[in-house]
């Protein structure tokens, strides 16, 4: 089985969220399971620096750009293709957004180029000897590839195209652009149709992928159901219902080597399910690092998140006074919408020593918060999968989550005394969040029950083994069908 996995970010070099974590862990897990998987990524500066010995293979002219494909080797001998086009991918910083926080003005062409090259490598006219059976696309940045395979003429008499899988990591990001880009993107006029790339008067990358992929997956079973409803379908629910037989939810795993409290190099002290004592040293260290008071018997609540509407953290700001009085301490790491960043900064000023906020993107601090906090908070309005709740379970830091998407599939409320591993609430309101935090704090004061909860989360298997098996089964079904 040969798979080309195309994606627009990869941890640790270029990461804006969970997509980067998935790209860094899922293909290596497939590779270890015997699949010949190769990753295709833009050659961003950080990747060029990480793989200085990448070998140029071939060049293309497409969408007004010239690009060169380079080959390198990543973890455990897995091949990596880097698409070099400095005019598109040579910029430093966030891969999608400029310094003002808006999308780069040429994003359609940048990621159109990535999709175009992915389609070329997956089609009959590929210049490479290696031909994938499956082209696995991820999110809008790669979603035009199945449309290119559909619309662009394939060379007659050559090898048939790869089957395509389109994975939705987040339906909120759709890649919407103006109609005038149709021809610049090398798409034919007749692609401008309801069953093509048109979406309410705009050109939608993600819709194109959902329309033309042979299979659609998303990152949790619950999210797969939710996105078929008007409430959570973000305008694409009709198409997703239409294609429901092709849609499955496969829960993400986590990288159990990167996120292991027994070996984590970023922690003050390592610990494990049978050596839980070390966790308190991490709490002390985190308090010192973030300027929180060393008050005895006060639970510390951690947050590591993009600060956006999706993540529901405005609710935390709404109940700040009650949290201060409860009392709990709060350690927040995040960045995103400027208003929310400012609101969190204000909390620190109001309750110094009790609320601490670090605005930025800091991989190491993320690990230390997972380890040092007593509870982890994710009141997301929607959450396709969410990785942090799984990290926190593994770090003995029971999560408090809204019952949505992957959060609902991974966290079981402590009210279930046999299976509970965290705290779950059903409605995203400040009152429901506060009531759930109160419940969690009450249980935290009950040391034996708390330890049971921690141990249950720490012992669960969130590795990529099971998801890898699901993807392998899907690939096999597709190659037999097409
Ligand atoms: P999403 O992809 O929607 O942001 P996930 O929970 O799937 O949500 O993944 C988020 C990933 O990004 C996690 O690995 C998390 O630790 C990381 N992360 C988010 N914000 C920050 C930050 N400010 N600093 C460091 N890591 C962060
Ligand atoms: C997206 C989602 C998140 C998911 C991640 C990886 O960024 O918002 O819920 O865990 O992708 O699939």
Short mmCIF file of C-alpha atoms and ligand atoms in Angstrom, two decimals:
data_model
loop_
_atom_site.label_atom_id
_atom_site.label_comp_id
_atom_site.label_asym_id
_atom_site.label_seq_id
_atom_site.Cartn_x
_atom_site.Cartn_y
_atom_site.Cartn_z
CA UNK A 1 0.00 0.00 0.00
CA UNK A 2 1.45 3.37 -1.08
CA UNK A 3 0.09 6.56 0.41
CA UNK A 4 0.90 10.20 -0.31
CA UNK A 5 -0.08 12.24 2.77
CA UNK A 6 -0.32 15.92 1.89
CA UNK A 7 -0.52 18.49 4.65
CA UNK A 8 0.32 22.14 5.29
CA UNK A 9 2.07 21.94 8.69
CA UNK A 10 4.11 19.51 10.78
CA UNK A 11 5.34 19.63 14.37
CA UNK A 12 7.78 20.61 15.66
CA UNK A 13 8.95 22.79 12.75
CA UNK A 14 5.74 24.44 11.55
CA UNK A 15 2.77 24.05 13.88
CA UNK A 16 -0.28 26.23 14.46
CA UNK A 17 -2.41 23.59 16.20
CA UNK A 18 -3.40 19.96 16.33
CA UNK A 19 -3.00 19.45 12.57
CA UNK A 20 0.77 19.80 12.99
CA UNK A 21 0.75 17.19 15.75
CA UNK A 22 -1.28 14.77 13.63
CA UNK A 23 1.04 15.21 10.63
CA UNK A 24 4.04 14.48 12.84
CA UNK A 25 2.58 11.32 14.36
CA UNK A 26 0.10 9.58 12.05
CA UNK A 27 2.32 9.00 8.99
CA UNK A 28 5.17 7.58 11.12
CA UNK A 29 2.66 5.27 12.83
CA UNK A 30 1.51 4.09 9.38
CA UNK A 31 5.12 3.68 8.27
CA UNK A 32 5.80 1.54 11.36
CA UNK A 33 2.74 -0.55 10.46
CA UNK A 34 4.28 -1.38 7.08
CA UNK A 35 2.56 1.18 4.83
CA UNK A 36 4.77 2.95 2.28
CA UNK A 37 3.64 6.45 3.27
CA UNK A 38 5.32 9.66 2.11
CA UNK A 39 4.51 13.18 3.26
CA UNK A 40 4.23 16.16 0.92
CA UNK A 41 4.71 19.58 2.52
CA UNK A 42 5.60 23.10 1.38
CA UNK A 43 9.31 23.83 1.87
CA UNK A 44 8.86 26.56 4.47
CA UNK A 45 12.11 28.12 5.75
CA UNK A 46 11.94 26.06 8.98
CA UNK A 47 11.73 22.84 6.96
CA UNK A 48 14.52 23.85 4.59
CA UNK A 49 16.69 24.50 7.63
CA UNK A 50 15.72 21.17 9.20
CA UNK A 51 16.44 19.18 6.03
CA UNK A 52 19.42 20.91 4.42
CA UNK A 53 20.38 17.76 2.50
CA UNK A 54 17.05 17.44 0.67
CA UNK A 55 17.71 16.36 -2.92
CA UNK A 56 16.00 18.12 -5.86
CA UNK A 57 13.97 15.66 -7.92
CA UNK A 58 11.95 17.52 -10.50
CA UNK A 59 10.44 20.93 -11.26
CA UNK A 60 6.97 22.03 -12.26
CA UNK A 61 5.36 25.12 -13.67
CA UNK A 62 1.85 25.59 -12.41
CA UNK A 63 -0.48 28.42 -11.42
CA UNK A 64 2.04 31.02 -12.54
CA UNK A 65 4.83 29.65 -10.36
CA UNK A 66 7.79 27.37 -10.77
CA UNK A 67 8.30 24.87 -7.98
CA UNK A 68 10.87 22.18 -7.28
CA UNK A 69 10.18 18.95 -5.48
CA UNK A 70 12.90 17.83 -3.06
CA UNK A 71 13.23 14.47 -1.33
CA UNK A 72 14.35 14.04 2.25
CA UNK A 73 14.01 11.45 4.98
CA UNK A 74 12.16 12.04 8.21
CA UNK A 75 11.63 9.82 11.29
CA UNK A 76 12.54 6.13 10.92
CA UNK A 77 13.49 6.41 7.27
CA UNK A 78 10.12 7.70 6.11
CA UNK A 79 10.37 9.74 2.89
CA UNK A 80 9.36 13.38 2.86
CA UNK A 81 8.74 15.52 -0.22
CA UNK A 82 9.29 19.24 0.17
CA UNK A 83 7.76 21.54 -2.42
CA UNK A 84 10.07 24.48 -2.85
CA UNK A 85 8.67 27.71 -4.21
CA UNK A 86 10.08 30.64 -2.29
CA UNK A 87 7.60 33.11 -3.79
CA UNK A 88 4.84 31.04 -2.14
CA UNK A 89 6.38 29.40 0.89
CA UNK A 90 9.55 31.37 1.64
CA UNK A 91 7.96 33.64 4.27
CA UNK A 92 8.84 33.30 7.94
CA UNK A 93 6.27 32.90 10.70
CA UNK A 94 2.71 31.61 10.57
CA UNK A 95 2.15 29.59 7.38
CA UNK A 96 -1.33 31.00 6.76
CA UNK A 97 -1.41 34.49 8.28
CA UNK A 98 0.58 37.64 7.69
CA UNK A 99 1.84 39.87 10.51
CA UNK A 100 -1.52 41.69 10.71
CA UNK A 101 -3.27 38.42 11.56
CA UNK A 102 -5.12 38.21 8.23
CA UNK A 103 -4.65 35.43 5.68
CA UNK A 104 -1.84 36.06 3.16
CA UNK A 105 -3.47 37.67 0.09
CA UNK A 106 -2.14 34.95 -2.22
CA UNK A 107 -3.24 31.99 -0.07
CA UNK A 108 -5.44 30.61 -2.86
CA UNK A 109 -2.48 30.31 -5.21
CA UNK A 110 -0.04 29.13 -2.52
CA UNK A 111 -2.23 26.24 -1.43
CA UNK A 112 -3.65 25.81 -4.91
CA UNK A 113 -0.08 25.04 -5.94
CA UNK A 114 0.35 22.50 -3.13
CA UNK A 115 -2.94 20.83 -4.13
CA UNK A 116 -2.03 20.93 -7.82
CA UNK A 117 1.30 19.19 -7.25
CA UNK A 118 -0.32 16.62 -4.94
CA UNK A 119 -2.81 15.83 -7.71
CA UNK A 120 -0.02 15.58 -10.26
CA UNK A 121 1.90 13.09 -8.11
CA UNK A 122 -1.29 11.08 -7.58
CA UNK A 123 -2.31 11.05 -11.25
CA UNK A 124 -1.26 9.11 -14.31
CA UNK A 125 1.13 11.83 -15.47
CA UNK A 126 3.34 11.89 -12.37
CA UNK A 127 7.02 12.47 -13.17
CA UNK A 128 8.01 10.16 -10.27
CA UNK A 129 8.46 6.40 -10.46
CA UNK A 130 6.68 6.08 -7.16
CA UNK A 131 2.89 6.12 -7.66
CA UNK A 132 0.60 6.28 -4.63
CA UNK A 133 -2.51 4.10 -4.35
CA UNK A 134 -4.00 6.68 -2.01
CA UNK A 135 -3.75 10.47 -1.88
CA UNK A 136 -4.64 11.54 1.66
CA UNK A 137 -5.53 15.27 1.88
CA UNK A 138 -5.87 17.27 5.08
CA UNK A 139 -8.01 20.40 5.50
CA UNK A 140 -8.72 23.15 2.98
CA UNK A 141 -5.08 23.82 2.15
CA UNK A 142 -4.90 20.53 0.25
CA UNK A 143 -8.57 20.10 -0.63
CA UNK A 144 -8.36 21.24 -4.23
CA UNK A 145 -6.34 18.12 -5.11
CA UNK A 146 -9.36 15.80 -5.59
CA UNK A 147 -10.94 18.49 -7.80
CA UNK A 148 -7.81 18.70 -9.95
CA UNK A 149 -7.85 14.93 -10.35
CA UNK A 150 -11.48 15.20 -11.41
CA UNK A 151 -11.24 18.14 -13.82
CA UNK A 152 -7.80 18.01 -15.34
CA UNK A 153 -7.31 15.62 -18.23
CA UNK A 154 -5.41 12.50 -17.21
CA UNK A 155 -3.07 10.98 -19.77
CA UNK A 156 -4.90 8.22 -21.57
CA UNK A 157 -3.51 4.73 -21.30
CA UNK A 158 -1.34 5.47 -18.27
CA UNK A 159 -1.66 4.24 -14.71
CA UNK A 160 -4.99 5.09 -13.08
CA UNK A 161 -5.14 7.84 -10.49
CA UNK A 162 -4.84 7.26 -6.76
CA UNK A 163 -8.00 7.01 -4.69
CA UNK A 164 -8.49 10.11 -2.56
CA UNK A 165 -9.21 10.61 1.14
CA UNK A 166 -10.18 14.04 2.44
CA UNK A 167 -9.77 14.51 6.20
CA UNK A 168 -11.60 17.38 7.88
CA UNK A 169 -9.67 18.57 10.91
CA UNK A 170 -11.82 21.66 11.29
CA UNK A 171 -14.85 22.57 9.19
CA UNK A 172 -14.57 26.19 10.30
CA UNK A 173 -11.64 26.77 7.96
CA UNK A 174 -12.92 26.37 4.42
CA UNK A 175 -10.54 28.26 2.14
CA UNK A 176 -13.05 30.66 0.55
CA UNK A 177 -11.90 32.91 -2.29
CA UNK A 178 -13.34 35.01 -5.11
CA UNK A 179 -14.66 33.57 -8.35
CA UNK A 180 -12.09 35.53 -10.34
CA UNK A 181 -9.42 33.05 -9.17
CA UNK A 182 -10.99 30.14 -11.05
CA UNK A 183 -8.78 30.39 -14.12
CA UNK A 184 -5.66 31.43 -12.17
CA UNK A 185 -6.16 28.18 -10.25
CA UNK A 186 -6.22 26.32 -13.54
CA UNK A 187 -9.80 25.14 -13.09
CA UNK A 188 -12.17 24.96 -16.08
CA UNK A 189 -15.21 27.23 -16.34
CA UNK A 190 -17.61 24.36 -15.81
CA UNK A 191 -16.07 23.78 -12.34
CA UNK A 192 -18.08 26.85 -11.35
CA UNK A 193 -21.18 24.87 -10.42
CA UNK A 194 -23.12 23.79 -7.38
CA UNK A 195 -21.72 20.29 -7.76
CA UNK A 196 -18.28 21.80 -8.40
CA UNK A 197 -16.20 24.31 -6.47
CA UNK A 198 -18.81 27.05 -6.12
CA UNK A 199 -20.15 27.74 -2.64
CA UNK A 200 -22.69 30.55 -2.19
CA UNK A 201 -20.98 32.72 -4.79
CA UNK A 202 -17.44 31.96 -3.62
CA UNK A 203 -14.81 29.44 -4.58
CA UNK A 204 -14.41 26.92 -1.75
CA UNK A 205 -11.36 24.69 -1.47
CA UNK A 206 -12.89 22.51 1.23
CA UNK A 207 -16.15 22.02 -0.60
CA UNK A 208 -14.19 20.88 -3.65
CA UNK A 209 -12.45 18.24 -1.55
CA UNK A 210 -15.69 17.06 0.02
CA UNK A 211 -17.34 16.93 -3.36
CA UNK A 212 -14.71 14.91 -5.19
CA UNK A 213 -12.84 12.79 -2.62
CA UNK A 214 -13.50 9.06 -2.76
CA UNK A 215 -13.73 9.01 1.03
CA UNK A 216 -14.18 11.70 3.66
CA UNK A 217 -13.00 11.32 7.21
CA UNK A 218 -13.05 13.57 10.21
CA UNK A 219 -11.21 13.31 13.47
CA UNK A 220 -13.85 11.90 15.84
CA UNK A 221 -17.06 9.88 15.48
CA UNK A 222 -19.14 12.50 17.31
CA UNK A 223 -17.89 15.32 15.06
CA UNK A 224 -18.72 13.14 12.03
CA UNK A 225 -22.34 13.12 13.21
CA UNK A 226 -22.41 16.77 14.29
CA UNK A 227 -21.21 18.17 10.96
CA UNK A 228 -24.19 16.58 9.22
CA UNK A 229 -26.51 18.88 11.19
CA UNK A 230 -27.44 22.45 10.33
CA UNK A 231 -26.22 23.58 13.76
CA UNK A 232 -22.64 22.37 13.30
CA UNK A 233 -22.36 21.89 9.54
CA UNK A 234 -21.08 25.42 8.82
CA UNK A 235 -23.07 25.50 5.59
CA UNK A 236 -21.63 22.21 4.33
CA UNK A 237 -24.01 19.89 6.21
CA UNK A 238 -26.18 19.34 3.10
CA UNK A 239 -23.20 18.10 1.08
CA UNK A 240 -21.98 16.01 4.03
CA UNK A 241 -25.38 14.39 4.45
CA UNK A 242 -25.43 13.70 0.72
CA UNK A 243 -22.04 12.02 1.01
CA UNK A 244 -22.75 10.41 4.40
CA UNK A 245 -22.00 6.89 3.20
CA UNK A 246 -18.48 8.04 2.31
CA UNK A 247 -17.94 9.83 5.65
CA UNK A 248 -16.40 8.26 8.75
CA UNK A 249 -15.10 9.60 12.04
CA UNK A 250 -11.72 8.24 13.12
CA UNK A 251 -10.61 9.49 16.51
CA UNK A 252 -7.11 10.98 16.55
CA UNK A 253 -4.40 9.48 18.70
CA UNK A 254 -1.57 11.27 20.46
CA UNK A 255 2.16 10.92 20.17
CA UNK A 256 2.78 8.89 23.30
CA UNK A 257 6.52 9.47 23.10
CA UNK A 258 6.37 13.25 22.83
CA UNK A 259 3.70 13.38 25.52
CA UNK A 260 4.86 11.06 28.27
CA UNK A 261 5.24 12.36 31.84
CA UNK A 262 7.65 9.50 32.57
CA UNK A 263 10.24 10.79 30.08
CA UNK A 264 9.22 14.37 29.20
CA UNK A 265 12.45 16.45 29.11
CA UNK A 266 10.59 19.72 29.69
CA UNK A 267 9.31 18.77 33.16
CA UNK A 268 10.82 19.68 36.53
CA UNK A 269 10.43 16.04 37.59
CA UNK A 270 9.17 13.08 35.60
CA UNK A 271 6.41 10.94 37.04
CA UNK A 272 4.15 8.05 36.10
CA UNK A 273 0.97 6.32 37.11
CA UNK A 274 2.82 4.37 39.82
CA UNK A 275 5.00 7.36 40.77
CA UNK A 276 2.45 10.13 41.07
CA UNK A 277 4.29 12.00 43.81
CA UNK A 278 6.46 13.77 41.21
CA UNK A 279 3.45 15.66 39.94
CA UNK A 280 3.43 18.04 42.91
CA UNK A 281 7.02 19.13 42.15
CA UNK A 282 5.78 20.13 38.70
CA UNK A 283 2.99 22.18 40.25
CA UNK A 284 5.50 23.99 42.44
CA UNK A 285 7.80 24.62 39.48
CA UNK A 286 4.96 25.89 37.29
CA UNK A 287 3.78 28.25 40.01
CA UNK A 288 7.28 29.64 40.34
CA UNK A 289 7.72 29.96 36.57
CA UNK A 290 4.41 31.75 36.05
CA UNK A 291 4.49 33.90 39.19
CA UNK A 292 1.65 32.12 41.00
CA UNK A 293 1.55 32.07 44.79
CA UNK A 294 2.57 28.85 46.55
CA UNK A 295 -0.68 28.64 48.50
CA UNK A 296 -1.42 25.23 49.97
CA UNK A 297 -4.62 23.44 49.07
CA UNK A 298 -5.56 25.58 46.11
CA UNK A 299 -6.16 23.67 42.89
CA UNK A 300 -4.45 24.96 39.78
CA UNK A 301 -6.45 24.98 36.55
CA UNK A 302 -4.48 24.91 33.27
CA UNK A 303 -5.40 26.15 29.79
CA UNK A 304 -3.32 25.78 26.61
CA UNK A 305 -5.20 26.97 23.59
CA UNK A 306 -5.68 29.10 20.56
CA UNK A 307 -7.63 32.07 21.88
CA UNK A 308 -10.56 32.03 19.46
CA UNK A 309 -14.34 31.88 19.57
CA UNK A 310 -14.20 28.09 18.96
CA UNK A 311 -12.43 27.42 22.23
CA UNK A 312 -15.10 29.05 24.47
CA UNK A 313 -12.55 30.73 26.72
CA UNK A 314 -14.63 33.91 26.89
CA UNK A 315 -16.70 31.93 29.42
CA UNK A 316 -13.68 31.72 31.69
CA UNK A 317 -13.37 35.49 31.57
CA UNK A 318 -17.08 35.77 32.41
CA UNK A 319 -16.66 33.74 35.61
CA UNK A 320 -13.24 35.06 36.65
CA UNK A 321 -14.56 36.67 39.85
CA UNK A 322 -16.23 33.44 40.97
CA UNK A 323 -13.10 31.45 40.17
CA UNK A 324 -10.99 33.82 42.22
CA UNK A 325 -13.38 33.43 45.14
CA UNK A 326 -13.71 29.64 44.86
CA UNK A 327 -10.67 29.77 45.09
CA UNK A 328 -8.67 28.30 42.22
CA UNK A 329 -5.51 29.40 40.48
CA UNK A 330 -5.39 29.71 36.71
CA UNK A 331 -2.39 29.18 34.40
CA UNK A 332 -3.15 30.17 30.80
CA UNK A 333 -0.97 29.76 27.72
CA UNK A 334 -2.45 30.92 24.46
CA UNK A 335 -2.54 33.33 21.59
CA UNK A 336 -5.01 34.41 18.97
CA UNK A 337 -7.70 37.07 18.90
CA UNK A 338 -6.27 40.29 20.27
CA UNK A 339 -9.33 41.16 22.35
CA UNK A 340 -9.19 37.85 24.16
CA UNK A 341 -5.46 38.16 24.71
CA UNK A 342 -6.08 41.56 26.28
CA UNK A 343 -8.94 40.25 28.44
CA UNK A 344 -6.71 37.51 29.85
CA UNK A 345 -3.92 39.99 30.50
CA UNK A 346 -6.38 42.11 32.48
CA UNK A 347 -7.20 39.12 34.69
CA UNK A 348 -3.54 38.75 35.65
CA UNK A 349 -3.39 42.39 36.61
CA UNK A 350 -6.55 42.07 38.70
CA UNK A 351 -5.60 38.88 40.53
CA UNK A 352 -1.80 38.72 40.55
CA UNK A 353 -0.45 35.54 42.10
CA UNK A 354 -3.73 33.81 41.43
CA UNK A 355 -4.21 34.13 37.66
CA UNK A 356 -1.21 33.92 35.35
CA UNK A 357 -1.26 34.33 31.59
CA UNK A 358 1.43 33.79 29.01
CA UNK A 359 0.52 35.11 25.57
CA UNK A 360 2.50 33.26 22.92
CA UNK A 361 3.10 29.85 21.42
CA UNK A 362 5.48 27.86 23.63
CA UNK A 363 5.76 24.12 23.21
CA UNK A 364 7.73 23.60 26.43
CA UNK A 365 5.42 25.61 28.62
CA UNK A 366 2.49 23.65 27.16
CA UNK A 367 4.07 20.46 28.52
CA UNK A 368 4.76 22.05 31.90
CA UNK A 369 1.17 23.25 32.24
CA UNK A 370 -0.15 19.77 31.42
CA UNK A 371 2.10 18.38 34.15
CA UNK A 372 1.82 21.12 36.76
CA UNK A 373 -1.92 21.81 36.70
CA UNK A 374 -4.44 19.84 38.76
CA UNK A 375 -7.25 20.31 36.24
CA UNK A 376 -7.27 21.17 32.54
CA UNK A 377 -10.00 23.30 30.98
CA UNK A 378 -11.48 22.99 27.46
CA UNK A 379 -14.92 24.62 27.23
CA UNK A 380 -14.82 24.53 23.39
CA UNK A 381 -18.03 25.47 21.58
CA UNK A 382 -17.09 22.80 19.06
CA UNK A 383 -14.03 20.58 18.92
CA UNK A 384 -13.44 18.23 15.98
CA UNK A 385 -11.13 16.10 18.11
CA UNK A 386 -8.94 18.07 20.50
CA UNK A 387 -5.60 16.73 21.58
CA UNK A 388 -5.01 18.61 24.80
CA UNK A 389 -7.64 16.70 26.74
CA UNK A 390 -5.81 13.48 25.83
CA UNK A 391 -2.47 14.99 26.82
CA UNK A 392 -3.97 16.07 30.13
CA UNK A 393 -5.45 12.62 30.80
CA UNK A 394 -2.04 11.12 30.20
CA UNK A 395 -0.46 13.67 32.54
CA UNK A 396 -2.86 12.88 35.42
CA UNK A 397 -4.59 16.25 35.00
CA UNK A 398 -8.32 15.48 34.67
CA UNK A 399 -9.94 17.62 31.97
CA UNK A 400 -13.11 19.69 32.27
CA UNK A 401 -14.77 19.74 28.84
CA UNK A 402 -17.89 20.63 26.94
CA UNK A 403 -19.56 17.48 25.56
CA UNK A 404 -18.81 18.13 21.90
CA UNK A 405 -16.89 16.38 19.10
CA UNK A 406 -13.80 14.52 20.19
CA UNK A 407 -14.11 15.85 23.73
CA UNK A 408 -17.33 13.86 24.10
CA UNK A 409 -15.57 10.79 22.68
CA UNK A 410 -12.62 10.86 25.08
CA UNK A 411 -13.78 12.32 28.41
CA UNK A 412 -16.22 10.52 30.73
CA UNK A 413 -17.70 12.38 33.66
CA UNK A 414 -16.55 11.41 37.15
CA UNK A 415 -20.20 10.82 38.06
CA UNK A 416 -19.61 7.48 36.39
CA UNK A 417 -17.58 6.05 39.26
CA UNK A 418 -16.37 3.06 37.25
CA UNK A 419 -15.25 4.75 34.03
CA UNK A 420 -15.05 8.49 34.78
CA UNK A 421 -11.79 10.27 33.87
CA UNK A 422 -12.79 13.96 33.95
CA UNK A 423 -15.71 16.39 34.04
CA UNK A 424 -18.23 17.04 31.31
CA UNK A 425 -20.93 19.69 30.85
CA UNK A 426 -23.60 19.85 28.16
CA UNK A 427 -24.36 23.53 27.60
CA UNK A 428 -21.79 26.21 26.89
CA UNK A 429 -22.91 28.74 29.49
CA UNK A 430 -20.90 30.45 32.23
CA UNK A 431 -23.21 28.91 34.85
CA UNK A 432 -22.71 25.34 33.58
CA UNK A 433 -18.96 25.83 33.38
CA UNK A 434 -18.78 27.25 36.89
CA UNK A 435 -20.94 24.47 38.34
CA UNK A 436 -18.68 21.86 36.73
CA UNK A 437 -15.49 23.51 38.00
CA UNK A 438 -17.05 23.57 41.50
CA UNK A 439 -17.81 19.87 41.21
CA UNK A 440 -14.26 19.15 40.09
CA UNK A 441 -12.74 21.18 42.92
CA UNK A 442 -14.89 19.33 45.48
CA UNK A 443 -13.62 16.01 44.17
CA UNK A 444 -10.02 17.28 44.14
CA UNK A 445 -10.31 17.72 47.92
CA UNK A 446 -11.16 14.01 48.20
CA UNK A 447 -7.64 12.62 47.73
CA UNK A 448 -8.37 8.89 47.30
CA UNK A 449 -11.12 9.45 44.74
CA UNK A 450 -8.96 12.02 42.95
CA UNK A 451 -6.06 9.56 42.65
CA UNK A 452 -8.40 6.97 41.16
CA UNK A 453 -9.55 9.49 38.57
CA UNK A 454 -5.98 10.46 37.71
CA UNK A 455 -4.81 6.86 37.42
CA UNK A 456 -7.69 5.91 35.16
CA UNK A 457 -6.85 8.70 32.70
CA UNK A 458 -3.14 7.92 32.81
CA UNK A 459 -3.68 4.22 32.07
CA UNK A 460 -5.89 4.66 29.00
CA UNK A 461 -4.51 3.92 25.52
CA UNK A 462 -4.64 7.04 23.32
CA UNK A 463 -1.84 5.90 21.03
CA UNK A 464 -2.07 5.99 17.23
CA UNK A 465 -2.34 2.18 17.03
CA UNK A 466 -6.09 1.98 16.75
CA UNK A 467 -6.54 4.98 14.39
CA UNK A 468 -3.76 3.63 12.16
CA UNK A 469 -5.67 0.37 11.85
CA UNK A 470 -8.84 2.28 10.93
CA UNK A 471 -7.07 4.29 8.22
CA UNK A 472 -5.43 1.15 6.88
CA UNK A 473 -8.81 -0.57 6.62
CA UNK A 474 -10.24 2.46 4.83
CA UNK A 475 -7.33 2.57 2.37
CA UNK A 476 -7.78 -1.11 1.66
CA UNK A 477 -11.49 -0.73 0.98
CA UNK A 478 -10.75 2.16 -1.39
CA UNK A 479 -8.08 0.42 -3.38
CA UNK A 480 -10.33 -2.61 -3.81
CA UNK A 481 -13.23 -0.41 -4.94
CA UNK A 482 -11.56 1.99 -7.38
P1 LIG B 1 -6.55 22.99 17.63
O1 LIG B 1 -5.85 22.24 16.59
O2 LIG B 1 -7.97 23.30 17.31
O3 LIG B 1 -5.82 24.22 18.06
P2 LIG B 1 -5.94 20.70 19.35
O4 LIG B 1 -6.30 20.43 20.77
O5 LIG B 1 -6.19 19.61 18.39
O6 LIG B 1 -6.65 22.05 18.93
O7 LIG B 1 -4.39 20.95 19.24
C1 LIG B 1 -3.76 22.08 19.73
C2 LIG B 1 -2.27 21.80 19.78
O8 LIG B 1 -1.60 23.04 19.78
C3 LIG B 1 -1.84 21.08 21.03
O9 LIG B 1 -0.67 20.36 20.77
C4 LIG B 1 -1.55 22.24 21.97
O10 LIG B 1 -0.68 21.89 23.00
C5 LIG B 1 -0.94 23.23 21.03
N1 LIG B 1 -1.09 24.62 21.41
C6 LIG B 1 -2.18 25.41 21.27
N2 LIG B 1 -1.91 26.68 21.69
C7 LIG B 1 -0.63 26.66 22.09
C8 LIG B 1 0.25 27.65 22.64
N3 LIG B 1 -0.15 28.90 22.82
N4 LIG B 1 1.50 27.28 22.94
C9 LIG B 1 1.92 26.00 22.75
N5 LIG B 1 1.16 25.03 22.25
C10 LIG B 1 -0.10 25.36 21.92
C1 LIG B 2 -8.18 20.90 14.33
C2 LIG B 2 -9.27 20.81 15.38
C3 LIG B 2 -8.89 19.95 16.57
C4 LIG B 2 -8.21 18.67 16.11
C5 LIG B 2 -7.03 18.99 15.22
C6 LIG B 2 -6.29 17.77 14.73
O1 LIG B 2 -7.30 21.93 14.52
O2 LIG B 2 -9.68 22.09 15.81
O3 LIG B 2 -10.05 19.64 17.33
O4 LIG B 2 -7.77 17.94 17.24
O5 LIG B 2 -7.47 19.69 14.09
O6 LIG B 2 -7.11 16.88 14.01
#
